[in-house]
CSV table of C-alpha atoms and ligand atoms in Angstrom, one decimal:
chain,number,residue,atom,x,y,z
R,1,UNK,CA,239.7,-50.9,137.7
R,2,UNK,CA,243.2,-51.9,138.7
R,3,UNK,CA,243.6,-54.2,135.8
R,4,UNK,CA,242.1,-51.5,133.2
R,5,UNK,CA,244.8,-48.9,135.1
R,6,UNK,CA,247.7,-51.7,134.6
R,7,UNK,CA,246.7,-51.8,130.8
R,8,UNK,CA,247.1,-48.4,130.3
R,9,UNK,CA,250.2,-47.8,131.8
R,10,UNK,CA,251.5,-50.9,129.5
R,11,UNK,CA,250.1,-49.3,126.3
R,12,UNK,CA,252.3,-46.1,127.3
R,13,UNK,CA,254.9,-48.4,127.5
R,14,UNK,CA,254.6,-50.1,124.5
R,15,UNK,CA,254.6,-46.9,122.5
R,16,UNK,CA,258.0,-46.1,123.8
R,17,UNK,CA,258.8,-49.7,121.9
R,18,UNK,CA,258.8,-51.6,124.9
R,19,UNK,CA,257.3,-55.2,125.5
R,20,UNK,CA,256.0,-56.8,128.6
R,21,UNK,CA,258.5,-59.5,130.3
R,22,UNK,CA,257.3,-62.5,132.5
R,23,UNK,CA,260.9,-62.3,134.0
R,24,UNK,CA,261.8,-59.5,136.3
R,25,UNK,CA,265.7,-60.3,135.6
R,26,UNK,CA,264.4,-58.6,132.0
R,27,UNK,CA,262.9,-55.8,132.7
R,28,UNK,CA,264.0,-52.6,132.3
R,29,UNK,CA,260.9,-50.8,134.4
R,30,UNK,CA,258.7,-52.3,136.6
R,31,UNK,CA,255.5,-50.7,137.4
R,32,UNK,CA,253.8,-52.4,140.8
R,33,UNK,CA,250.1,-51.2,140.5
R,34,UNK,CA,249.3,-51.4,144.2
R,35,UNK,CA,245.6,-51.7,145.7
R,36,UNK,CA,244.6,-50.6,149.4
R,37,UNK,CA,240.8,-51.8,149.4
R,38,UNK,CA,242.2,-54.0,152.4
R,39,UNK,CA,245.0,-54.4,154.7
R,40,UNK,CA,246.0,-57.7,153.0
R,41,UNK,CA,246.4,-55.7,149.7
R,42,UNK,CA,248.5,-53.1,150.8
R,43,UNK,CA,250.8,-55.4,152.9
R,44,UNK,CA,251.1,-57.3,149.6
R,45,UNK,CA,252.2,-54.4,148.0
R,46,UNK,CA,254.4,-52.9,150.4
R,47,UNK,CA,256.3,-56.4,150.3
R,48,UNK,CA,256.5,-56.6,146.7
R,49,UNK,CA,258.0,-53.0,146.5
R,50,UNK,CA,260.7,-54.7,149.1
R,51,UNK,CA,262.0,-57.3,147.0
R,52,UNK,CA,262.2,-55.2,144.1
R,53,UNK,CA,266.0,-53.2,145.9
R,54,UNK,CA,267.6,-56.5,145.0
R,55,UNK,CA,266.4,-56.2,141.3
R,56,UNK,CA,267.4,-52.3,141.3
R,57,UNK,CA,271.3,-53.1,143.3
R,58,UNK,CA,271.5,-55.2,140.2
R,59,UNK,CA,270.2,-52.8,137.6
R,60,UNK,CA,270.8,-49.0,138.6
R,61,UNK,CA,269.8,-48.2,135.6
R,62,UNK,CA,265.9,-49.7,135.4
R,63,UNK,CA,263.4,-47.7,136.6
R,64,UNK,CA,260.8,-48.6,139.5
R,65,UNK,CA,257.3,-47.1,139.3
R,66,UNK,CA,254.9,-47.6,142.5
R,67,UNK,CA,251.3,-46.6,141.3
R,68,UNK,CA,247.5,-46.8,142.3
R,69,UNK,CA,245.4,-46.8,145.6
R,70,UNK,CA,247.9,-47.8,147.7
R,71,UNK,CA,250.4,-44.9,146.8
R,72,UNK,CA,247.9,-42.9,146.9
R,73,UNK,CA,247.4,-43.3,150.9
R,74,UNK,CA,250.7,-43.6,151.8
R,75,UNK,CA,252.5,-40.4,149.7
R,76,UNK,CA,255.3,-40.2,147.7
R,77,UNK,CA,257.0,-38.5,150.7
R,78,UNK,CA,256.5,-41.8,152.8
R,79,UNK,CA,257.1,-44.5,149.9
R,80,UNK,CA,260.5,-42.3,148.8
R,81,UNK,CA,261.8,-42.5,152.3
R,82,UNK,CA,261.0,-45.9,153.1
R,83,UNK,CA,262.5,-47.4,149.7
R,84,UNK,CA,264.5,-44.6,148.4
R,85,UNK,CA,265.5,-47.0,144.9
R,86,UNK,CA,261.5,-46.0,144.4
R,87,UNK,CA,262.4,-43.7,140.8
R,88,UNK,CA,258.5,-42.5,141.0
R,89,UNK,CA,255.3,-42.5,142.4
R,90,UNK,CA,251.4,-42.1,141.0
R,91,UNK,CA,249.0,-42.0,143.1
R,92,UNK,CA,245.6,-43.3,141.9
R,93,UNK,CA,243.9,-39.9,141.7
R,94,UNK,CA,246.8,-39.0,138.8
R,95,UNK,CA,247.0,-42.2,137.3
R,96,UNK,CA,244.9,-41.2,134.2
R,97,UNK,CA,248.7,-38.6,133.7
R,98,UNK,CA,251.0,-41.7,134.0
R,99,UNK,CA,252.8,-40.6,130.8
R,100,UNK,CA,254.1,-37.5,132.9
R,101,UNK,CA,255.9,-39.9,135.0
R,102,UNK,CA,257.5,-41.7,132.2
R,103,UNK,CA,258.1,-38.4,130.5
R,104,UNK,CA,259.9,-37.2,133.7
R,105,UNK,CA,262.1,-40.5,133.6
R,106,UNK,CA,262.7,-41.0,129.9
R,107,UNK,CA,261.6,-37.5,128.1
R,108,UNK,CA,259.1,-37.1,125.8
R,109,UNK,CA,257.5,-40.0,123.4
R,110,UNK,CA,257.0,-40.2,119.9
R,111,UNK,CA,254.9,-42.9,118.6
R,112,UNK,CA,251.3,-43.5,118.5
R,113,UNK,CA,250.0,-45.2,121.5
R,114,UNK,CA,249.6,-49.0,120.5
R,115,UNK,CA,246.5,-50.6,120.3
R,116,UNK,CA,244.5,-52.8,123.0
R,117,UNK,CA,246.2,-56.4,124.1
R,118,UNK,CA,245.0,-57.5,127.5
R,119,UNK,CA,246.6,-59.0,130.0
R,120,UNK,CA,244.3,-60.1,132.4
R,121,UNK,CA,241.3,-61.6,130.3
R,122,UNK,CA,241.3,-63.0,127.1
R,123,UNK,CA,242.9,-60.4,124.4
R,124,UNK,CA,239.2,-60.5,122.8
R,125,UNK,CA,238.4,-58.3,125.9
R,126,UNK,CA,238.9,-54.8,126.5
R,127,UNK,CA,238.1,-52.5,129.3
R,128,UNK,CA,236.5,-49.4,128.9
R,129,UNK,CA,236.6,-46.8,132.0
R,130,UNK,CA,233.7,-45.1,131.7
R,131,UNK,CA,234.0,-43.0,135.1
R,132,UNK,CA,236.7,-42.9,137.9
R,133,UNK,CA,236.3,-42.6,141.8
R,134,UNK,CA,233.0,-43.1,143.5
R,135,UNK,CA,231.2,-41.0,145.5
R,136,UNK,CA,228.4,-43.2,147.5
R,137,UNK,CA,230.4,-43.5,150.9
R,138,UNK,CA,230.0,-47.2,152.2
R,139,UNK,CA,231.2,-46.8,155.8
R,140,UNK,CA,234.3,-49.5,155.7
R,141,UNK,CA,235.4,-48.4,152.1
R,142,UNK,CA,238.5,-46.3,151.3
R,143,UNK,CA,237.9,-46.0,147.5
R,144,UNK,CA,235.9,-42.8,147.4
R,145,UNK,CA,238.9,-41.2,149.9
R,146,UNK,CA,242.1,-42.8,147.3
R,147,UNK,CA,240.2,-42.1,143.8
R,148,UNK,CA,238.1,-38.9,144.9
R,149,UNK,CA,234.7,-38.6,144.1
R,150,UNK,CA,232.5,-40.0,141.2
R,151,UNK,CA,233.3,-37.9,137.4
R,152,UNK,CA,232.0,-39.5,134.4
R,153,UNK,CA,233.8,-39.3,131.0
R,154,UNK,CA,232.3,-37.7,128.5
R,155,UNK,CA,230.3,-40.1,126.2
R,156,UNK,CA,232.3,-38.8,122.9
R,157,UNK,CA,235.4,-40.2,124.6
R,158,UNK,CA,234.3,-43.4,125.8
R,159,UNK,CA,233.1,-44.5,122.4
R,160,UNK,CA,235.9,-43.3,120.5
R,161,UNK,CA,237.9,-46.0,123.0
R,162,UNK,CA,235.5,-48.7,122.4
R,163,UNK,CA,235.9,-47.9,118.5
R,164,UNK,CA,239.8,-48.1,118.9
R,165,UNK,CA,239.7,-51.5,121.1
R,166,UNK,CA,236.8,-53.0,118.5
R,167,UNK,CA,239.1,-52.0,115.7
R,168,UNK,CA,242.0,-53.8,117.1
R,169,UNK,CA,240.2,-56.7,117.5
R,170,UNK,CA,238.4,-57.0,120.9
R,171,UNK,CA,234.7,-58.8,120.5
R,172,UNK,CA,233.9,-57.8,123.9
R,173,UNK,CA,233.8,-54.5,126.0
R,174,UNK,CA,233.2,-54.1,130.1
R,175,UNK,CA,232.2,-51.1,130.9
R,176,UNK,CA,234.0,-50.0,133.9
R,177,UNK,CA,233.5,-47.9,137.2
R,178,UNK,CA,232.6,-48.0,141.0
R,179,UNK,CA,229.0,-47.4,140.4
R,180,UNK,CA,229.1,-48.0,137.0
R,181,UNK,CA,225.4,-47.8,136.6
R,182,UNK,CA,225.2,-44.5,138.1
R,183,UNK,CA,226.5,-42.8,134.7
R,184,UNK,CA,225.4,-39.8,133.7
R,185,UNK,CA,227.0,-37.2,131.7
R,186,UNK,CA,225.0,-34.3,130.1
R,187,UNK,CA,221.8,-36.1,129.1
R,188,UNK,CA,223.3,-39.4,128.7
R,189,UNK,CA,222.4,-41.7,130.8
R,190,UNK,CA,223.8,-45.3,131.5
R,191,UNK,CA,221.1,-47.1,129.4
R,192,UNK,CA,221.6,-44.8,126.8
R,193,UNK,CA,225.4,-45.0,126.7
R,194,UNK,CA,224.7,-48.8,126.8
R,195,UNK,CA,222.5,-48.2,123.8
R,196,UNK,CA,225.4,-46.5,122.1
R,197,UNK,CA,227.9,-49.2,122.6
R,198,UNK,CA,226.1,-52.0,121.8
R,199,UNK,CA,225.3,-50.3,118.2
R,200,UNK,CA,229.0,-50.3,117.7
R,201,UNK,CA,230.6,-52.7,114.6
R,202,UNK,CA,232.4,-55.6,115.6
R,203,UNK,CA,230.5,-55.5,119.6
R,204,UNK,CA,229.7,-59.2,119.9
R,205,UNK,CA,229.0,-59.0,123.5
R,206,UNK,CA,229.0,-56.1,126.3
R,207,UNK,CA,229.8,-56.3,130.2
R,208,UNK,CA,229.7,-53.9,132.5
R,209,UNK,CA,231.3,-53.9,136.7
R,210,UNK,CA,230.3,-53.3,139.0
R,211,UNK,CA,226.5,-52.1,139.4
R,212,UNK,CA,225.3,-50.4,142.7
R,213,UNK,CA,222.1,-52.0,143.5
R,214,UNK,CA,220.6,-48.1,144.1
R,215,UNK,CA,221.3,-46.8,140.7
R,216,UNK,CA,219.0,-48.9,138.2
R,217,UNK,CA,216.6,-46.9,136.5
R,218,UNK,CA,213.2,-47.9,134.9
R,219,UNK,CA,214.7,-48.2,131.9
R,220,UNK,CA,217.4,-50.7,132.3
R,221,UNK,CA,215.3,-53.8,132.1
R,222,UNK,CA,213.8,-53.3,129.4
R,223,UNK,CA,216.8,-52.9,127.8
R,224,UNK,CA,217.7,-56.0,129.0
R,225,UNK,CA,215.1,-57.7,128.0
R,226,UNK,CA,215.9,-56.2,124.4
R,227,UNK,CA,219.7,-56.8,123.9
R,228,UNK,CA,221.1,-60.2,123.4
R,229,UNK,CA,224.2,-58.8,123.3
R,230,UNK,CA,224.1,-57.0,126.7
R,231,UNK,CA,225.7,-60.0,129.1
R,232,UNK,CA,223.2,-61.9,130.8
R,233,UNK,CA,225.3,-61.8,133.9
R,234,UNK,CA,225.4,-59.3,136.7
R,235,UNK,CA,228.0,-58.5,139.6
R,236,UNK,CA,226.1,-56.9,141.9
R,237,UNK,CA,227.9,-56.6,145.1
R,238,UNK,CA,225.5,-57.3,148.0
R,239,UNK,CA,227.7,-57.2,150.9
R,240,UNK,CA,225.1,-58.6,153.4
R,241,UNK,CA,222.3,-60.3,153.8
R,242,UNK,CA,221.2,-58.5,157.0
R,243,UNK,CA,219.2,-54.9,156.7
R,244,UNK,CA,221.1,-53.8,160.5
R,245,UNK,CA,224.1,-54.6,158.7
R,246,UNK,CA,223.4,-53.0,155.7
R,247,UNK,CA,222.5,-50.1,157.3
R,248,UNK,CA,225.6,-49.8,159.1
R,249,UNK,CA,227.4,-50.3,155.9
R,250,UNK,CA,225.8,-47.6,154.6
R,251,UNK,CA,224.7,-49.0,151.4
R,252,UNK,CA,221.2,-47.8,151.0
R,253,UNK,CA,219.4,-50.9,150.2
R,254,UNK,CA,217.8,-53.5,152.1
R,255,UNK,CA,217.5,-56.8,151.6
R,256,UNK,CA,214.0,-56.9,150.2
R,257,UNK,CA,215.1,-54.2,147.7
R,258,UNK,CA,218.1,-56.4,146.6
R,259,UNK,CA,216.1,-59.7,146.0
R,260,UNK,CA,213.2,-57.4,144.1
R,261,UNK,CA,215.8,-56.3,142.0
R,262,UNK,CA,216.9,-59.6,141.0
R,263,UNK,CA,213.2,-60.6,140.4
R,264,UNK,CA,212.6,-57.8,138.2
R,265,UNK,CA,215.9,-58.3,135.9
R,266,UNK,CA,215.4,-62.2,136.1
R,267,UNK,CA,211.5,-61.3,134.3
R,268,UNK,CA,213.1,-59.8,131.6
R,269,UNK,CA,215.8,-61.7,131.1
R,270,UNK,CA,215.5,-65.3,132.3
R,271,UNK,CA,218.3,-67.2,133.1
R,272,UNK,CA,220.0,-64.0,134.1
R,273,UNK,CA,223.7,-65.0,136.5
R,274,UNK,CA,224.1,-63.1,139.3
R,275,UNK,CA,227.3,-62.9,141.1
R,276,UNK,CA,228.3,-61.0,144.2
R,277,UNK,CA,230.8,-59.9,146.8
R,278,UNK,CA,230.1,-60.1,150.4
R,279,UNK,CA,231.9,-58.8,153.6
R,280,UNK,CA,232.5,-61.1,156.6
R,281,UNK,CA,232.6,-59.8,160.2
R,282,UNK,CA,231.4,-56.1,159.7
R,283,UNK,CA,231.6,-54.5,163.7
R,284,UNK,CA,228.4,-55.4,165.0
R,285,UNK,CA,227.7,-58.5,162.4
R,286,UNK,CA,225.7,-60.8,165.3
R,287,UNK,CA,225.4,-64.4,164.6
R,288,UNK,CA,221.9,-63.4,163.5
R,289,UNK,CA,223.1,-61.3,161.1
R,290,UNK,CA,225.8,-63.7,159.7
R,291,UNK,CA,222.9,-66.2,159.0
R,292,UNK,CA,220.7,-63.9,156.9
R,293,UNK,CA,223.8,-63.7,154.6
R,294,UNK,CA,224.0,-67.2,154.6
R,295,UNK,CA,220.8,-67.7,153.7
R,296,UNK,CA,220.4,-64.7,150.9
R,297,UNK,CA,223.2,-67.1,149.0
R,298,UNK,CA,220.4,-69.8,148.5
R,299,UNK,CA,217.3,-67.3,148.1
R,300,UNK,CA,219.6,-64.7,145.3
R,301,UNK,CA,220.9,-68.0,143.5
R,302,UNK,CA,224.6,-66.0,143.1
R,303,UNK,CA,226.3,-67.9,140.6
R,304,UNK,CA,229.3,-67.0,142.3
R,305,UNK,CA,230.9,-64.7,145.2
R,306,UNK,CA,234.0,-63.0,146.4
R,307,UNK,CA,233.5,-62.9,150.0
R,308,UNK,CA,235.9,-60.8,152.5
R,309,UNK,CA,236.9,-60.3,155.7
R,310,UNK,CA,236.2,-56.7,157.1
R,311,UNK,CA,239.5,-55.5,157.1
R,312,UNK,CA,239.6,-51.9,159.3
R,313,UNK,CA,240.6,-48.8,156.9
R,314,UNK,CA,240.1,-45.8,158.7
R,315,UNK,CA,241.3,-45.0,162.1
R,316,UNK,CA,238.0,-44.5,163.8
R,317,UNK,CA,237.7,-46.8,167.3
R,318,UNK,CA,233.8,-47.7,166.0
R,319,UNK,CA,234.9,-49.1,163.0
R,320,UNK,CA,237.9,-51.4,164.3
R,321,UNK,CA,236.4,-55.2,163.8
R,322,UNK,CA,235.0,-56.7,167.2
R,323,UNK,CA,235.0,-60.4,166.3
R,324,UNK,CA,238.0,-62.1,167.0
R,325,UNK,CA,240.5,-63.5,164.1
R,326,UNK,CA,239.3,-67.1,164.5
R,327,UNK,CA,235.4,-65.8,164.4
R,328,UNK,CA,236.0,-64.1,161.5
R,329,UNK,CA,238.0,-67.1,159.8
R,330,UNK,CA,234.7,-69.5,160.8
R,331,UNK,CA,232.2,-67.4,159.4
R,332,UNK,CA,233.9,-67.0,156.2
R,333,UNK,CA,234.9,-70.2,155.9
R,334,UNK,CA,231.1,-71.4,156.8
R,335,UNK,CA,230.1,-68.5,153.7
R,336,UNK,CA,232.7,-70.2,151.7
R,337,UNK,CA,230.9,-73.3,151.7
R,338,UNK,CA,227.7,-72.1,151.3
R,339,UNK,CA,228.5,-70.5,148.3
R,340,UNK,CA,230.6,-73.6,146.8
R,341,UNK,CA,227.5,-75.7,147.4
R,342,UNK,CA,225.2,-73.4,145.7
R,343,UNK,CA,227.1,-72.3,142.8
R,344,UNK,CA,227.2,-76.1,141.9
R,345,UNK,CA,223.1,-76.1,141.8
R,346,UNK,CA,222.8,-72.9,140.0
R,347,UNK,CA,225.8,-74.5,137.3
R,348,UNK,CA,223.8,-78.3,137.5
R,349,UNK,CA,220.8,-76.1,136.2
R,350,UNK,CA,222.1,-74.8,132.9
R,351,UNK,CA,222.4,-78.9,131.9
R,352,UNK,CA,219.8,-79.3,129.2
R,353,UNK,CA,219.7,-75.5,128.2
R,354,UNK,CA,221.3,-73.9,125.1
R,355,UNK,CA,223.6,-71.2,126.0
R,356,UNK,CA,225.1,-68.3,123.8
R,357,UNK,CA,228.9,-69.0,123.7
R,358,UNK,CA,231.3,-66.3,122.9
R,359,UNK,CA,234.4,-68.4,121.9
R,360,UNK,CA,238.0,-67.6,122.7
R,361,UNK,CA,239.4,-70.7,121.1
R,362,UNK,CA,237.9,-73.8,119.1
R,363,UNK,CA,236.9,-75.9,122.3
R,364,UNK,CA,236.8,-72.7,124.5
R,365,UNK,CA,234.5,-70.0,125.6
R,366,UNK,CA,232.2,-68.0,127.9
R,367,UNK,CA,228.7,-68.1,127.7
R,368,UNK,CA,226.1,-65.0,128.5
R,369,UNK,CA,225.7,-65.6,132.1
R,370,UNK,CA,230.2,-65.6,132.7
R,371,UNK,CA,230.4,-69.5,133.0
R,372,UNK,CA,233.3,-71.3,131.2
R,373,UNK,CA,232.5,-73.8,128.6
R,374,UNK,CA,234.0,-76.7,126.5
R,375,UNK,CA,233.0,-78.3,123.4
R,376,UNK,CA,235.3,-80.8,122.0
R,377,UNK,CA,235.3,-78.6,118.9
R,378,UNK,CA,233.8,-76.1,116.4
R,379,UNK,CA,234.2,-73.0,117.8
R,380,UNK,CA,235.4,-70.4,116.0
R,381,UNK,CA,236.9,-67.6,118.1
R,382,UNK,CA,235.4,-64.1,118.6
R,383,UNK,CA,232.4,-65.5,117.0
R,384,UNK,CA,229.2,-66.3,119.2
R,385,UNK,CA,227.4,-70.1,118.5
R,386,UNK,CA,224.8,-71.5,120.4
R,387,UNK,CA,225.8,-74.3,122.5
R,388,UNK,CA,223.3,-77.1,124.2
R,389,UNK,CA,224.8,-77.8,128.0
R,390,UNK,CA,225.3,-81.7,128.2
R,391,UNK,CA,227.1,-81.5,131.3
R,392,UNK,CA,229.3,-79.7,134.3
R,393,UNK,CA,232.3,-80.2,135.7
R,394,UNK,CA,234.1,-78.1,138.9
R,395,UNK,CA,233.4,-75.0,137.7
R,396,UNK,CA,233.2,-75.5,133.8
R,397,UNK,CA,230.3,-76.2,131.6
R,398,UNK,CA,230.7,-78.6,128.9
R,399,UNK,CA,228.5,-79.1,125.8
R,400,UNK,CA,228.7,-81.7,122.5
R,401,UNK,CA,229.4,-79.2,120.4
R,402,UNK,CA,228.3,-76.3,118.1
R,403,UNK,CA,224.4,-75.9,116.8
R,404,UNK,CA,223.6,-74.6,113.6
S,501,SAH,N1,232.2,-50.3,144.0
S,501,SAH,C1,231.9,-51.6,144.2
S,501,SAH,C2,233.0,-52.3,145.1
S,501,SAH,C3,234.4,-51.9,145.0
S,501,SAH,S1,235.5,-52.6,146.3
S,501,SAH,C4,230.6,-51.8,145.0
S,501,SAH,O1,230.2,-50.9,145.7
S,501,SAH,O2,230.0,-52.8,144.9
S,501,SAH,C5,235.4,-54.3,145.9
S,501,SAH,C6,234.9,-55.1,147.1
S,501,SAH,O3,235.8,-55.1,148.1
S,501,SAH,C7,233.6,-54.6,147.7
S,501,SAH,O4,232.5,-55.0,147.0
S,501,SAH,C8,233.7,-55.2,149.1
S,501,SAH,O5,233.0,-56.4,149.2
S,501,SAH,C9,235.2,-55.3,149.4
S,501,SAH,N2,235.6,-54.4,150.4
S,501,SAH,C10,235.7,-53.0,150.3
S,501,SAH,N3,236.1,-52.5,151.4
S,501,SAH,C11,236.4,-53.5,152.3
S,501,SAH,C12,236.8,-53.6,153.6
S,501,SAH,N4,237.1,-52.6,154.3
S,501,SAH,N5,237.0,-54.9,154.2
S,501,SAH,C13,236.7,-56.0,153.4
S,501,SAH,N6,236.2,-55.9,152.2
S,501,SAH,C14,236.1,-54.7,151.6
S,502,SF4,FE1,233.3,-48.4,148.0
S,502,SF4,FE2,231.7,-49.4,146.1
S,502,SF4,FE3,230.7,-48.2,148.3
S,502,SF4,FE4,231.9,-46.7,146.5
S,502,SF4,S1,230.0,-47.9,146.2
S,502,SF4,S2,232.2,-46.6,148.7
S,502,SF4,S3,233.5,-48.1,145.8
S,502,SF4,S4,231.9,-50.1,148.2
């Protein structure tokens, strides 16, 4: 969401003529695009912002932006008083108006907002925001409280930017949002706006992030089952693999719910990846508890995880953490390696298998399920060829080369 926010505020950028710089020396702006979803983030940011006065004493004239989740919380009023060279702030509820900031600093534009590069994936990718904020409440989250509450786009508008992004070359779209499978606007539903999409020229392959496992409907496996061209990968945050826990969490799903889930999608598309993010050390996460998220890593086959440490975000006493530091630390670490170990397997068994390869360069690419791959060469980039798996390596696929 960040990244797709970041990418924005570049394009209004770059239709005021400018260009991004690696070297802050450079720059004439600098936008920090801050996140709060924990501590860590915002301490990050706040220390970022800090280093940025010697870059301002030595350039009055360049403007400093603070954005996003983390200026949300804090306030303008805080962020101005506590680093007064700060020229503006956006929080993340206004960020979608981030041309009335620059307007404010430089006065109105007059170009034609460029089209899509991306910085963060490959520039055959483009995000797609298909609804902002989130309205489902998990107890330790501050997203729905710093981005509001769930409102879709209209579906006109979303396709008229996935027409724009195709037509300036992207080969893949990810559809993004905090539920993003709880889309609904008028009568369109999330399959349907999937539908939509994926009947668009040039669409080689579609993405979406990040599912709730709650908001499937009936018809999304079918779909599925249907689509080549819908990713065979998931990321379908689980959080934990203990029902106490998850209730606590306030997810609204059980285990036993999650793992049907994945059955069901795995029927209809086999060989579906599944990735995940999990939270370490929720208060009240018993050693019990831990282990059943332990073991869901073996029994969901994740291809992958991001797992975190509970960091406190609201002021309540019940929800402060009440494992120590260290405990915290051990558990992840013991996730850490669970995960490692089975992400190898669940690589090891796409060895023999032909996978569909959407190539970014001649030897490199990403197949359906989101695993790198190499061939020694033949691909041709933004095209998809079908690849046979001879082998893995770290976290990289390899194959001979490119089949008929
Ligand atoms: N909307 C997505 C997740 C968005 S936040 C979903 O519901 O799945 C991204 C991830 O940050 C979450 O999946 C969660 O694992 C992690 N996260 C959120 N709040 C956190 C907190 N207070 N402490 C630690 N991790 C947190
Ligand atoms: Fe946060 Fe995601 Fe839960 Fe929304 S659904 S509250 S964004 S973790």
């Amino acid at each position: 969401m960040n990244e797709a926010d970041s990418e924005n505020i570049a394009a209004a950028f770059r239709r005021r003529g400018y260009a991004l710089t690696d070297e802050i020396k450079k720059a004439d702006a600098v936008v920090v695009n801050t996140c709060t979803v924990r501590q860590r983030a915002e301490d990050k940011a706040i220390s970022q912002i800090g280093r940025l006065r010697l870059w301002k004493e030595k350039k009055p004239e360049g403007k400093l932006f603070v954005v996003g989740c983390a200026a949300q919380k804090l306030g303008e009023k805080h962020l101005k008083n506590r680093f007064p060279f700060v020229d503006e702030v956006v929080g993340a509820k206004a960020i979608e108006n981030f041309e009335e900031a620059l307007i404010n600093q430089y006065g109105a534009a007059e170009g034609e907002t460029s089209a899509h590069q991306n910085m963060f994936r490959s520039p055959q990718t483009a995000y797609v925001t298909i609804m902002r904020g989130c309205s489902h409440k998990c107890s330790y989250c501050i997203v729905p409280a710093v981005r509001g509450p769930a409102s879709f786009i209209a579906p006109e508008e979303i396709l008229k930017d996935a027409r724009e992004k195709l037509a300036a070359g992207a080969k893949e779209l990810v559809l993004l949002g905090q539920t993003v499978n709880a889309y609904q606007s008028g009568k369109t539903t999330f399959s349907e706006l999937l539908k939509k999409t994926l009947a668009l020229p040039g669409l080689e392959r579609l993405r979406f992030m990040s599912p709730h496992p709650l908001y499937f409907k009936e018809d999304f496996a079918p779909l599925l089952a249907g689509e080549k061209k819908l990713a065979r990968h998931l990321h379908l945050p689980a959080q934990s693999g203990s029902d106490r826990v998850l209730k606590l969490m306030r997810r609204g799903y059980t285990r036993a719910f999650y793992l049907d889930l994945l059955k069901k999608l795995r029927a209809a598309a086999p060989g579906l990846a599944v990735s995940t993010d999990f939270i370490v050390g929720y208060p009240g996460e018993t050693e019990k508890d831990f282990k059943e998220t332990l073991s869901m890593v073996d029994e969901a086959g994740f291809s992958m995880a991001y797992c975190f440490k509970y960091s406190p975000r609201t002021d309540k006493p019940e929800m402060a953490a009440d494992i120590s530091e260290a405990e915290m630390s051990e558990r992840l670490e013991r996730l850490l390696a669970a995960v490692k170990k089975n992400s190898r397997v669940i690589l090891n068994e796409r060895i023999g298998k032909i996978e569909e390869v959407l190539f970014e360069s001649e030897t490199y690419g990403r197949t359906s399920g989101n695993f790198a791959l190499r061939v020694k060469a033949g691909g041709i980039p933004g095209t998809v060829a079908a690849v046979l798996v001879t082998g893995a390596e770290k976290n990289t696929l390899n194959g001979k080369g490119v089949l008929a």
